[in-house]
Short mmCIF file of N, CA and C in Angstrom, two decimals:
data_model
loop_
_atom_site.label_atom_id
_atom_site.label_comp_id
_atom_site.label_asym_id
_atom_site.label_seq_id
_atom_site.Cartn_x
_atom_site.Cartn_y
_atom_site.Cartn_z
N UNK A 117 0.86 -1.16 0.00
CA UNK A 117 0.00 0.00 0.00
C UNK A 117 0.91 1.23 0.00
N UNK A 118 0.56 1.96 -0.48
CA UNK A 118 1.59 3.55 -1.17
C UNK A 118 1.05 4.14 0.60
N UNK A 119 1.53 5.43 0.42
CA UNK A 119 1.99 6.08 1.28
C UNK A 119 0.40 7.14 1.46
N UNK A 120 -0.25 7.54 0.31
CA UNK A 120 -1.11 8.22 -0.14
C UNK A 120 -2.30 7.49 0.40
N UNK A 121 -2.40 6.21 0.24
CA UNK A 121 -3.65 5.44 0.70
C UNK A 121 -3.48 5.53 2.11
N UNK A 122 -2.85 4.83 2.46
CA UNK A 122 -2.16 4.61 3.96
C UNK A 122 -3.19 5.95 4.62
N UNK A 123 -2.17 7.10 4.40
CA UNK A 123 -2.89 8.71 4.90
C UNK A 123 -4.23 8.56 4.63
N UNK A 124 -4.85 8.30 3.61
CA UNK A 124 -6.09 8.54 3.32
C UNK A 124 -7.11 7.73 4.77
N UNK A 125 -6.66 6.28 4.37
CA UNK A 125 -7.28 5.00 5.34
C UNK A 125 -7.19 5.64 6.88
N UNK A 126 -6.51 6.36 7.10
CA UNK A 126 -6.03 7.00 8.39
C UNK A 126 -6.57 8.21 8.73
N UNK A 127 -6.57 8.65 7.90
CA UNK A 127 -7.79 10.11 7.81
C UNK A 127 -9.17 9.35 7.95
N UNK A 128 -9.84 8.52 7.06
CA UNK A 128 -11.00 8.03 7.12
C UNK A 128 -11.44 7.51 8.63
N UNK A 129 -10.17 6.68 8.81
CA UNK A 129 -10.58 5.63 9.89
C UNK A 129 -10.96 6.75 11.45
N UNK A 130 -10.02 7.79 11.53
CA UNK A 130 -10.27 8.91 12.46
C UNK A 130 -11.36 9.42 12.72
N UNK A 131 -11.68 9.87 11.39
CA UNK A 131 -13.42 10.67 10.93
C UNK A 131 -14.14 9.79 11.50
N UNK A 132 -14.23 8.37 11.29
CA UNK A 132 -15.37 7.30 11.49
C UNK A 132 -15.63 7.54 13.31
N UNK A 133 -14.32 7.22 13.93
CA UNK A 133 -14.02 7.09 15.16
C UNK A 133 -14.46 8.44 16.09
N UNK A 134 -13.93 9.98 15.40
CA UNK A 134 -14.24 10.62 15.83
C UNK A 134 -16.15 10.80 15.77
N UNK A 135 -16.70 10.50 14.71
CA UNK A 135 -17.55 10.51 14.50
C UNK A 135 -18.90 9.78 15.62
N UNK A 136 -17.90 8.59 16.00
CA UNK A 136 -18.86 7.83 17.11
C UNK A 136 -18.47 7.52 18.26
N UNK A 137 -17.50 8.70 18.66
CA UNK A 137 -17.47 9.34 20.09
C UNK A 137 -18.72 10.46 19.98
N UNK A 138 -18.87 11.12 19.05
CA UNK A 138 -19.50 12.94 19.44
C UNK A 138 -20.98 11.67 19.27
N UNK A 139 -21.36 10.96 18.72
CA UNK A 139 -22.56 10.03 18.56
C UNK A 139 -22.56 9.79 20.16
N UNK A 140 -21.92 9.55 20.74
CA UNK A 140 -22.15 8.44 21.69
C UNK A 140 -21.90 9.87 22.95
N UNK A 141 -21.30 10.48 23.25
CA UNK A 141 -21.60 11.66 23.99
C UNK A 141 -23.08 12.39 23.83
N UNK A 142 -23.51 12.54 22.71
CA UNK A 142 -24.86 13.21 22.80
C UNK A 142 -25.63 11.83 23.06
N UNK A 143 -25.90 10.93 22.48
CA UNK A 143 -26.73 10.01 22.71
C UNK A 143 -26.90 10.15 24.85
N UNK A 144 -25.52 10.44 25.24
CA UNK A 144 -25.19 10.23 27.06
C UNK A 144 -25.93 11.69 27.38
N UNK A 145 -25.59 12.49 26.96
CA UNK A 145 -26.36 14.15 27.19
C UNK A 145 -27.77 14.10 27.43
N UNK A 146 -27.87 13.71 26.26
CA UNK A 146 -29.19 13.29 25.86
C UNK A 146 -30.62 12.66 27.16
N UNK A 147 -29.81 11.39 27.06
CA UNK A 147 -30.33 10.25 28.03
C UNK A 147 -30.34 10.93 29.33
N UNK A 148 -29.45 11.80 30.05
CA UNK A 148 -29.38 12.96 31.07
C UNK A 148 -30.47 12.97 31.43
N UNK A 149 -30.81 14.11 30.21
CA UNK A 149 -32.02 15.55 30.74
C UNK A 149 -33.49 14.58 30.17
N UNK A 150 -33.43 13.34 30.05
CA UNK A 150 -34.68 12.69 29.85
C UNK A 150 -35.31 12.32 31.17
N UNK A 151 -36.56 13.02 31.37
CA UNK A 151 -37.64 12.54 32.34
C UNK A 151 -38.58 11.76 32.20
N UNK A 152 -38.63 10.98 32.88
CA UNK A 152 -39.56 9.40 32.49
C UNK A 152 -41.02 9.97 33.39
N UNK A 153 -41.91 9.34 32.77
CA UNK A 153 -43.05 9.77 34.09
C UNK A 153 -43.03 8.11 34.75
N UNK A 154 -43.38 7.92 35.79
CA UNK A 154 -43.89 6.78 36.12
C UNK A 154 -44.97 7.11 37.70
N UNK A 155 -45.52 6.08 37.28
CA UNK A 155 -46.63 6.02 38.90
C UNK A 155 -46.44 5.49 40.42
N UNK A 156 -46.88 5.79 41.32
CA UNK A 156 -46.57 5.23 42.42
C UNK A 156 -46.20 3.58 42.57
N UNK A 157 -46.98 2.89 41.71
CA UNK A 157 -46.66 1.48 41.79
C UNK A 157 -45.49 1.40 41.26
N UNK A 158 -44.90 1.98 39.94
CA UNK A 158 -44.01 1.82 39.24
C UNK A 158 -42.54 2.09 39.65
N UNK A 159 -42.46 3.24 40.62
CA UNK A 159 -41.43 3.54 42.00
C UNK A 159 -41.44 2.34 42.69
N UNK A 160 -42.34 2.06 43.43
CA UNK A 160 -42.33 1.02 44.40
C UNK A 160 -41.87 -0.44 44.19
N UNK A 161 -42.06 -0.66 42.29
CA UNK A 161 -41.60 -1.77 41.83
C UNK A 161 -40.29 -1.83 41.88
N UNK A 162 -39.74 -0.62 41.94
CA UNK A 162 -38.06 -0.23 41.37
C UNK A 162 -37.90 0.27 40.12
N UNK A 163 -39.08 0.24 39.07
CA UNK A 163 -38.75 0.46 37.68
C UNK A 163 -37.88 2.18 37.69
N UNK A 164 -37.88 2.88 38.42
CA UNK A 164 -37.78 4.32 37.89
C UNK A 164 -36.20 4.46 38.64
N UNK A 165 -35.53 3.46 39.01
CA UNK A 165 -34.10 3.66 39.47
C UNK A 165 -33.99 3.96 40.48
N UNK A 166 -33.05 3.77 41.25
CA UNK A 166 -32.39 4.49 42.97
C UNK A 166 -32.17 6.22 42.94
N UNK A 167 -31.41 7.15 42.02
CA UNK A 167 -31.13 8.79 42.69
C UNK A 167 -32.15 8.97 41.57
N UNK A 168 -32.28 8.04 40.25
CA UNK A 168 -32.40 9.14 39.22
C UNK A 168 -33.54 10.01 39.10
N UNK A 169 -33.82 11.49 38.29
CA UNK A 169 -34.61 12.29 38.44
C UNK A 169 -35.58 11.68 37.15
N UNK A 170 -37.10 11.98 38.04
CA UNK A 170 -37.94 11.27 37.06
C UNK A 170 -39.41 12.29 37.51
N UNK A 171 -40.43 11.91 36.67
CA UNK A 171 -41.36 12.51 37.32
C UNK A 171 -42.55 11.69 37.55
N UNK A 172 -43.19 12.19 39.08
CA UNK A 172 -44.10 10.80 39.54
C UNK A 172 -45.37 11.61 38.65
N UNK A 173 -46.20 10.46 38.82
CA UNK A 173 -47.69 11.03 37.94
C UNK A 173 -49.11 10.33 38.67
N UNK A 174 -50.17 10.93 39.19
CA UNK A 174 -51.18 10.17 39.87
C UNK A 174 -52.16 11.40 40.33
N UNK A 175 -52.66 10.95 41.57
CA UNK A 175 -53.88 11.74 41.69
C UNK A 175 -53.19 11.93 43.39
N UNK A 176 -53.38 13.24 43.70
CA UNK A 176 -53.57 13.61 44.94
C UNK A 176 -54.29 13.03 46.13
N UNK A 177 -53.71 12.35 46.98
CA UNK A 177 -54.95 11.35 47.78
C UNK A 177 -55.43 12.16 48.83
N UNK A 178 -56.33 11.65 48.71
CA UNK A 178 -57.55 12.65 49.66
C UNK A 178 -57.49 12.43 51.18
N UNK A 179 -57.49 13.69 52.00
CA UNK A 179 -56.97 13.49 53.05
C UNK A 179 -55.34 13.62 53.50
N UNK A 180 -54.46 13.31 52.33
CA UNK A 180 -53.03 13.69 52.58
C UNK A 180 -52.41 14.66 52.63
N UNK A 181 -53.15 16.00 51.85
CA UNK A 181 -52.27 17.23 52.19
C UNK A 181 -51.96 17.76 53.60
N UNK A 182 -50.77 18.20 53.59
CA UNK A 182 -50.36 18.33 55.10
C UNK A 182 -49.55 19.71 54.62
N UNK A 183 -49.34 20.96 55.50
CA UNK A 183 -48.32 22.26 55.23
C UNK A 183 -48.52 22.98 56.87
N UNK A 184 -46.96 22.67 57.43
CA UNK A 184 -47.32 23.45 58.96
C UNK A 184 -47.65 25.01 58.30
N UNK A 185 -48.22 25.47 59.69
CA UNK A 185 -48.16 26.96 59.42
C UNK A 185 -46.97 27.97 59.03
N UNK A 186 -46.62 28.72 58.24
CA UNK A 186 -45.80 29.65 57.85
C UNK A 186 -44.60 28.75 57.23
N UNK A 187 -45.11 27.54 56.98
CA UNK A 187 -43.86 26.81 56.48
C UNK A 187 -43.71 26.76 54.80
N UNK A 188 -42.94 26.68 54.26
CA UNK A 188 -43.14 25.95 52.50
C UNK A 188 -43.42 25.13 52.57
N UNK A 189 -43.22 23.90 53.11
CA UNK A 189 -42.59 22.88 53.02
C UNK A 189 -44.15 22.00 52.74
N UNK A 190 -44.55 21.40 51.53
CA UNK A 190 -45.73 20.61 51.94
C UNK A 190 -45.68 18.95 51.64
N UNK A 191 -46.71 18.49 52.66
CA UNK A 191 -46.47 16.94 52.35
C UNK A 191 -47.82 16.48 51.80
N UNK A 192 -48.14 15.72 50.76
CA UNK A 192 -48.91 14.83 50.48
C UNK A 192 -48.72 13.53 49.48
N UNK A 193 -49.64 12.93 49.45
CA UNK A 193 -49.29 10.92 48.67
C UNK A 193 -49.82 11.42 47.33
N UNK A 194 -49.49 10.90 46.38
CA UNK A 194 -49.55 10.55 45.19
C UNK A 194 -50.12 9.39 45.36
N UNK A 195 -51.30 9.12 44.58
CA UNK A 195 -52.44 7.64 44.74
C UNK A 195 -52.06 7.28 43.02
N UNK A 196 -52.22 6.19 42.27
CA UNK A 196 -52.55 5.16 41.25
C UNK A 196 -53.79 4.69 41.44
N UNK A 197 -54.29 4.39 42.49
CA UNK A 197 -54.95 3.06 42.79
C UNK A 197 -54.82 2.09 42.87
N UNK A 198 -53.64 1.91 43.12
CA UNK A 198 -52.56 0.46 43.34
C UNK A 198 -51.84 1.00 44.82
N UNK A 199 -51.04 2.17 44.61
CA UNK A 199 -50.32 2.07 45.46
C UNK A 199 -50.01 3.65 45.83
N UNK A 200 -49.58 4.04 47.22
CA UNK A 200 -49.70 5.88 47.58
C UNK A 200 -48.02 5.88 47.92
N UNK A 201 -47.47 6.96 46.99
CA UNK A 201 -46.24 7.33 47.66
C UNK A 201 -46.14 8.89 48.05
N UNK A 202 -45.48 8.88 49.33
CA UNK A 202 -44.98 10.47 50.60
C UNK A 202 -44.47 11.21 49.17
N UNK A 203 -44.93 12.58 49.30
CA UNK A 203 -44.15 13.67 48.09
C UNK A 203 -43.95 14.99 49.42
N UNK A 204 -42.75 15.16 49.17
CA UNK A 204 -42.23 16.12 50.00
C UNK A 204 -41.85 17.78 48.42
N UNK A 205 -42.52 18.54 49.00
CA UNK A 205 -42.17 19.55 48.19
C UNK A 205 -42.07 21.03 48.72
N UNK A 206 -41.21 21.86 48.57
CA UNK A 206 -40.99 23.20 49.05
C UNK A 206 -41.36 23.97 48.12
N UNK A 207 -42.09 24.88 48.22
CA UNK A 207 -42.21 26.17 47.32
C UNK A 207 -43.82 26.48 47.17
N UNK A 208 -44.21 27.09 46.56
CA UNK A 208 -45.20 27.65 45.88
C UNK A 208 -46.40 26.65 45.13
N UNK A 209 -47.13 25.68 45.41
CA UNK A 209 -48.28 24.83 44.94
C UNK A 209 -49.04 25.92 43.70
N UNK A 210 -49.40 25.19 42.26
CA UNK A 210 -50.08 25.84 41.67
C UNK A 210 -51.63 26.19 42.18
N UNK A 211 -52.11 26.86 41.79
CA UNK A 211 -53.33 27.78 42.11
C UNK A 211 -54.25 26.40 42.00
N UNK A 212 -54.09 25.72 40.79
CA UNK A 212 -55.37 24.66 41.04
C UNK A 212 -54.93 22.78 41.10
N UNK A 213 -54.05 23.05 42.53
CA UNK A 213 -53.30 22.00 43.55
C UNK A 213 -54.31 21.74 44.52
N UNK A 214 -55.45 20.62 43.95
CA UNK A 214 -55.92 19.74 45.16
C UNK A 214 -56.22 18.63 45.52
N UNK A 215 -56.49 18.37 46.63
CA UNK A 215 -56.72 16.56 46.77
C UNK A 215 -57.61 15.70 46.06
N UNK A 216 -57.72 14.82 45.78
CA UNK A 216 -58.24 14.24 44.28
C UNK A 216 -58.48 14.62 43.49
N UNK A 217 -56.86 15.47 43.12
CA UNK A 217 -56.89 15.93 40.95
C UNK A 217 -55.35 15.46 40.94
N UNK A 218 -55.56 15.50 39.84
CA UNK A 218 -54.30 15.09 38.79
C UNK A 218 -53.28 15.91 39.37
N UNK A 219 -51.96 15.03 39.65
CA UNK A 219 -50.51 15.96 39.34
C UNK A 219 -49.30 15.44 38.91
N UNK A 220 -48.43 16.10 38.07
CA UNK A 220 -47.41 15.34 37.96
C UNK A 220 -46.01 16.15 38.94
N UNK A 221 -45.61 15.29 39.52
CA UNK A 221 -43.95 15.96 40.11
C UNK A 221 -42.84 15.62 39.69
N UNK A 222 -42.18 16.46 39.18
CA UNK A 222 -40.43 16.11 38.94
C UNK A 222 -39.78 16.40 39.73
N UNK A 223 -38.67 15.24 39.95
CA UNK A 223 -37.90 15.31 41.59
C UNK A 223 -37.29 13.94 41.39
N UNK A 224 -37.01 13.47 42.51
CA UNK A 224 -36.13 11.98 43.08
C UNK A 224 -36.49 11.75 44.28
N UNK A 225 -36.20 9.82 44.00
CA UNK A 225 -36.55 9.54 45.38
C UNK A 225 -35.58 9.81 46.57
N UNK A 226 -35.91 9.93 47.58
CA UNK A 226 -34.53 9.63 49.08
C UNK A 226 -35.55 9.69 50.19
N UNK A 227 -34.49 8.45 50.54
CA UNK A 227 -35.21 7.80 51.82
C UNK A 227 -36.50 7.38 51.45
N UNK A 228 -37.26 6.72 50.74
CA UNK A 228 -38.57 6.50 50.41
C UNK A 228 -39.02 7.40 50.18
N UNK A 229 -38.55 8.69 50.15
CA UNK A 229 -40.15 10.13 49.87
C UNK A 229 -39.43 10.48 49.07
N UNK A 230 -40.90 10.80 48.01
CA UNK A 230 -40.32 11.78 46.78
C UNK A 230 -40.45 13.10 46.81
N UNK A 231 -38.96 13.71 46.49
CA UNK A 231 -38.42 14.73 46.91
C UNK A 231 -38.99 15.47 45.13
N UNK A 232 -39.96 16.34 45.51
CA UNK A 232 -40.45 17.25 44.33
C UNK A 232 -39.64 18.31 43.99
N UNK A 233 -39.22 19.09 43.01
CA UNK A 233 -38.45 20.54 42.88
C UNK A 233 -39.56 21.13 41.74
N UNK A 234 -40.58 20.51 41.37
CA UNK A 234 -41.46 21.01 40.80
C UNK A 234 -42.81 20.18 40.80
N UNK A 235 -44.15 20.92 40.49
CA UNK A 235 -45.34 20.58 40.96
C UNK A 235 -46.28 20.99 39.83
N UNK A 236 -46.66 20.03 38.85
CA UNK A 236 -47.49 20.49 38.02
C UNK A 236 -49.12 20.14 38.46
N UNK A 237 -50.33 21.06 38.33
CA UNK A 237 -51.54 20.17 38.21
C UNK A 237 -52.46 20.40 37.26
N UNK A 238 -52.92 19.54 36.94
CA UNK A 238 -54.31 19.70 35.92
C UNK A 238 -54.91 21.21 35.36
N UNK A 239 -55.26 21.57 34.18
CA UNK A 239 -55.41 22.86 34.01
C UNK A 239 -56.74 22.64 33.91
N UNK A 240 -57.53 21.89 33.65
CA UNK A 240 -58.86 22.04 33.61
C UNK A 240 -59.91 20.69 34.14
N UNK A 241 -60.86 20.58 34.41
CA UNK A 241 -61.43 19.77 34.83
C UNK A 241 -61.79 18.10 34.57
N UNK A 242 -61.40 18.44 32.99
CA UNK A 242 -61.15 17.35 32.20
C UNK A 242 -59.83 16.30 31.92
N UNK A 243 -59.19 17.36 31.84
CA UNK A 243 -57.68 16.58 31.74
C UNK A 243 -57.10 16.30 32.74
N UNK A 244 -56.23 15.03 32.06
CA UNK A 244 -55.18 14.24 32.67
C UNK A 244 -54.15 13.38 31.59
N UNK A 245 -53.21 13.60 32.11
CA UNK A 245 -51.72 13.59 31.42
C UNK A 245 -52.41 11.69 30.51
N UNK A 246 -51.87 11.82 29.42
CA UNK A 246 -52.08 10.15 28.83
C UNK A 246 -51.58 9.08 29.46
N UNK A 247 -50.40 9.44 30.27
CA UNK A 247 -49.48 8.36 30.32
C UNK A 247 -50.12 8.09 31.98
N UNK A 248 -50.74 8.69 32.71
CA UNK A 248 -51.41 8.57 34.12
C UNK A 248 -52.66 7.93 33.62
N UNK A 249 -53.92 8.30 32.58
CA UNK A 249 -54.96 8.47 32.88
C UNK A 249 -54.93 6.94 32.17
N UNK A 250 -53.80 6.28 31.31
CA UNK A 250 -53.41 5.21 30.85
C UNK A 250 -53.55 4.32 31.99
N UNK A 251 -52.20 4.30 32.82
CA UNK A 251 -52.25 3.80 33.55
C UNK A 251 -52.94 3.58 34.85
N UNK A 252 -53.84 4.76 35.40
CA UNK A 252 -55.02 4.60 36.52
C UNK A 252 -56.01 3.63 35.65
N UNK A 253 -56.16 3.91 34.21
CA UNK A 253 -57.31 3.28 33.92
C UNK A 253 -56.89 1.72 34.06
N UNK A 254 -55.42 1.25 33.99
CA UNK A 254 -55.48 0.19 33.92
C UNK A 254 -55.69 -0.40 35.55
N UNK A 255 -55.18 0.16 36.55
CA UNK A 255 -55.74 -0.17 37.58
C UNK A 255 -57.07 -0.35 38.10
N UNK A 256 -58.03 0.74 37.11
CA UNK A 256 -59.54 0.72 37.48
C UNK A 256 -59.82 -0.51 37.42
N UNK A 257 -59.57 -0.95 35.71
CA UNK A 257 -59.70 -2.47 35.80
C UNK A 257 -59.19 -3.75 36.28
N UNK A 258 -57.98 -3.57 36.71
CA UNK A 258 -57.23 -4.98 37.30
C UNK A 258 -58.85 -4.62 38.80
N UNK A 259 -58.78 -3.69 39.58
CA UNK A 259 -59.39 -3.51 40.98
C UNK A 259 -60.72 -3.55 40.62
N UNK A 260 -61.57 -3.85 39.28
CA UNK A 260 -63.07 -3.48 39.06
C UNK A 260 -63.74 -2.79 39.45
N UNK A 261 -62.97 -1.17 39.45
CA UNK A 261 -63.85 -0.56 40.20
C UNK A 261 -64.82 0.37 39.13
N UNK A 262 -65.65 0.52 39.84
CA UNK A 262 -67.10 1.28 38.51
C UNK A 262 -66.89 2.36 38.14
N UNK A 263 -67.69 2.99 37.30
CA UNK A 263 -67.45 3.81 36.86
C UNK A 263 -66.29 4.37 35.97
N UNK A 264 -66.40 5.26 34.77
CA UNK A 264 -65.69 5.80 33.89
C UNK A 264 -64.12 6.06 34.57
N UNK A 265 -63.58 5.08 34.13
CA UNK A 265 -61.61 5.33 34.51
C UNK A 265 -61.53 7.12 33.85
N UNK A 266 -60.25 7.92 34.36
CA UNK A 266 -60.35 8.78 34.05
C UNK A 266 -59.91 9.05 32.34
N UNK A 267 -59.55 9.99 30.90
CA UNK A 267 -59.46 9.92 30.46
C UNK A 267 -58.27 10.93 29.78
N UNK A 268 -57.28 10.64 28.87
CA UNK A 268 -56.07 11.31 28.83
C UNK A 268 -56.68 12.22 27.93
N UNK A 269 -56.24 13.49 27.60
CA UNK A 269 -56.25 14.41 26.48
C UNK A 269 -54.53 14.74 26.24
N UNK A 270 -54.81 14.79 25.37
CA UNK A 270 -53.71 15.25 24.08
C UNK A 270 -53.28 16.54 24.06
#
């Protein structure tokens, strides 16, 4: 092989290589800043990992809101209908944050409670996220319970 190929094959082979490092760094970036939703059962199974940041999705259980006086700090469960997990969150609750409606939280688990840094809820009376109103509905039915499971909008 000449001297000319050689360089060339060597130039190429670099490009390729360099090429699927910067692939494989964004693909890792990437995978980062991805938030999974999952449900109280789905934590509790283990599916959603030990630190990683994810966001829980369910219905406010009734009876769980808890906020001492003059404090931020508020506590209430996230329900499925399978299963209730502790949400610990500091700050500011949206205006239409209440016990049996829809919310989703992004945060991590520790120590068993999920630690919220944000608090989304339902904007209107109707909606609920697909990937919750999916999965409550599938609990309605494993538990037979009556009435219209709730329904996702788009």
């Amino acid at each position: 092989m000449n001297q000319v190929r050689r360089r060339r094959l060597i130039f190429v082979g670099l490009l390729v290589l360099a090429a699927a490092i910067a692939a494989a760094l964004i693909a890792l970036a990437l995978q980062r800043n991805v938030n999974y939703l999952y449900t109280p059962t789905d934590v509790l199974k283990g599916d959603a990992g030990g630190h990683a940041r994810f966001r829980l999705g369910g219905m406010v259980a009734a009876g769980s809101f808890k906020r001492a006086q003059g404090s931020m700090e508020a506590h209430f469960d996230v329900d499925d209908g399978d299963a209730r997990l502790p949400v610990v969150y500091t700050g500011i609750l949206p205006d239409l944050f209440r016990e049996k409606q829809a919310v989703i939280a992004s945060g991590s688990m520790k120590d068993g409670v999920f630690v919220a840094d944000q608090v989304l809820a339902k904007h209107d009376e109707n909606y609920m996220p697909k990937e919750v109103a999916d999965k409550m509905a599938e609990a309605h039915r494993k538990h037979a319970v009556p009435g219209q499971p709730p329904a996702g909008n788009n």
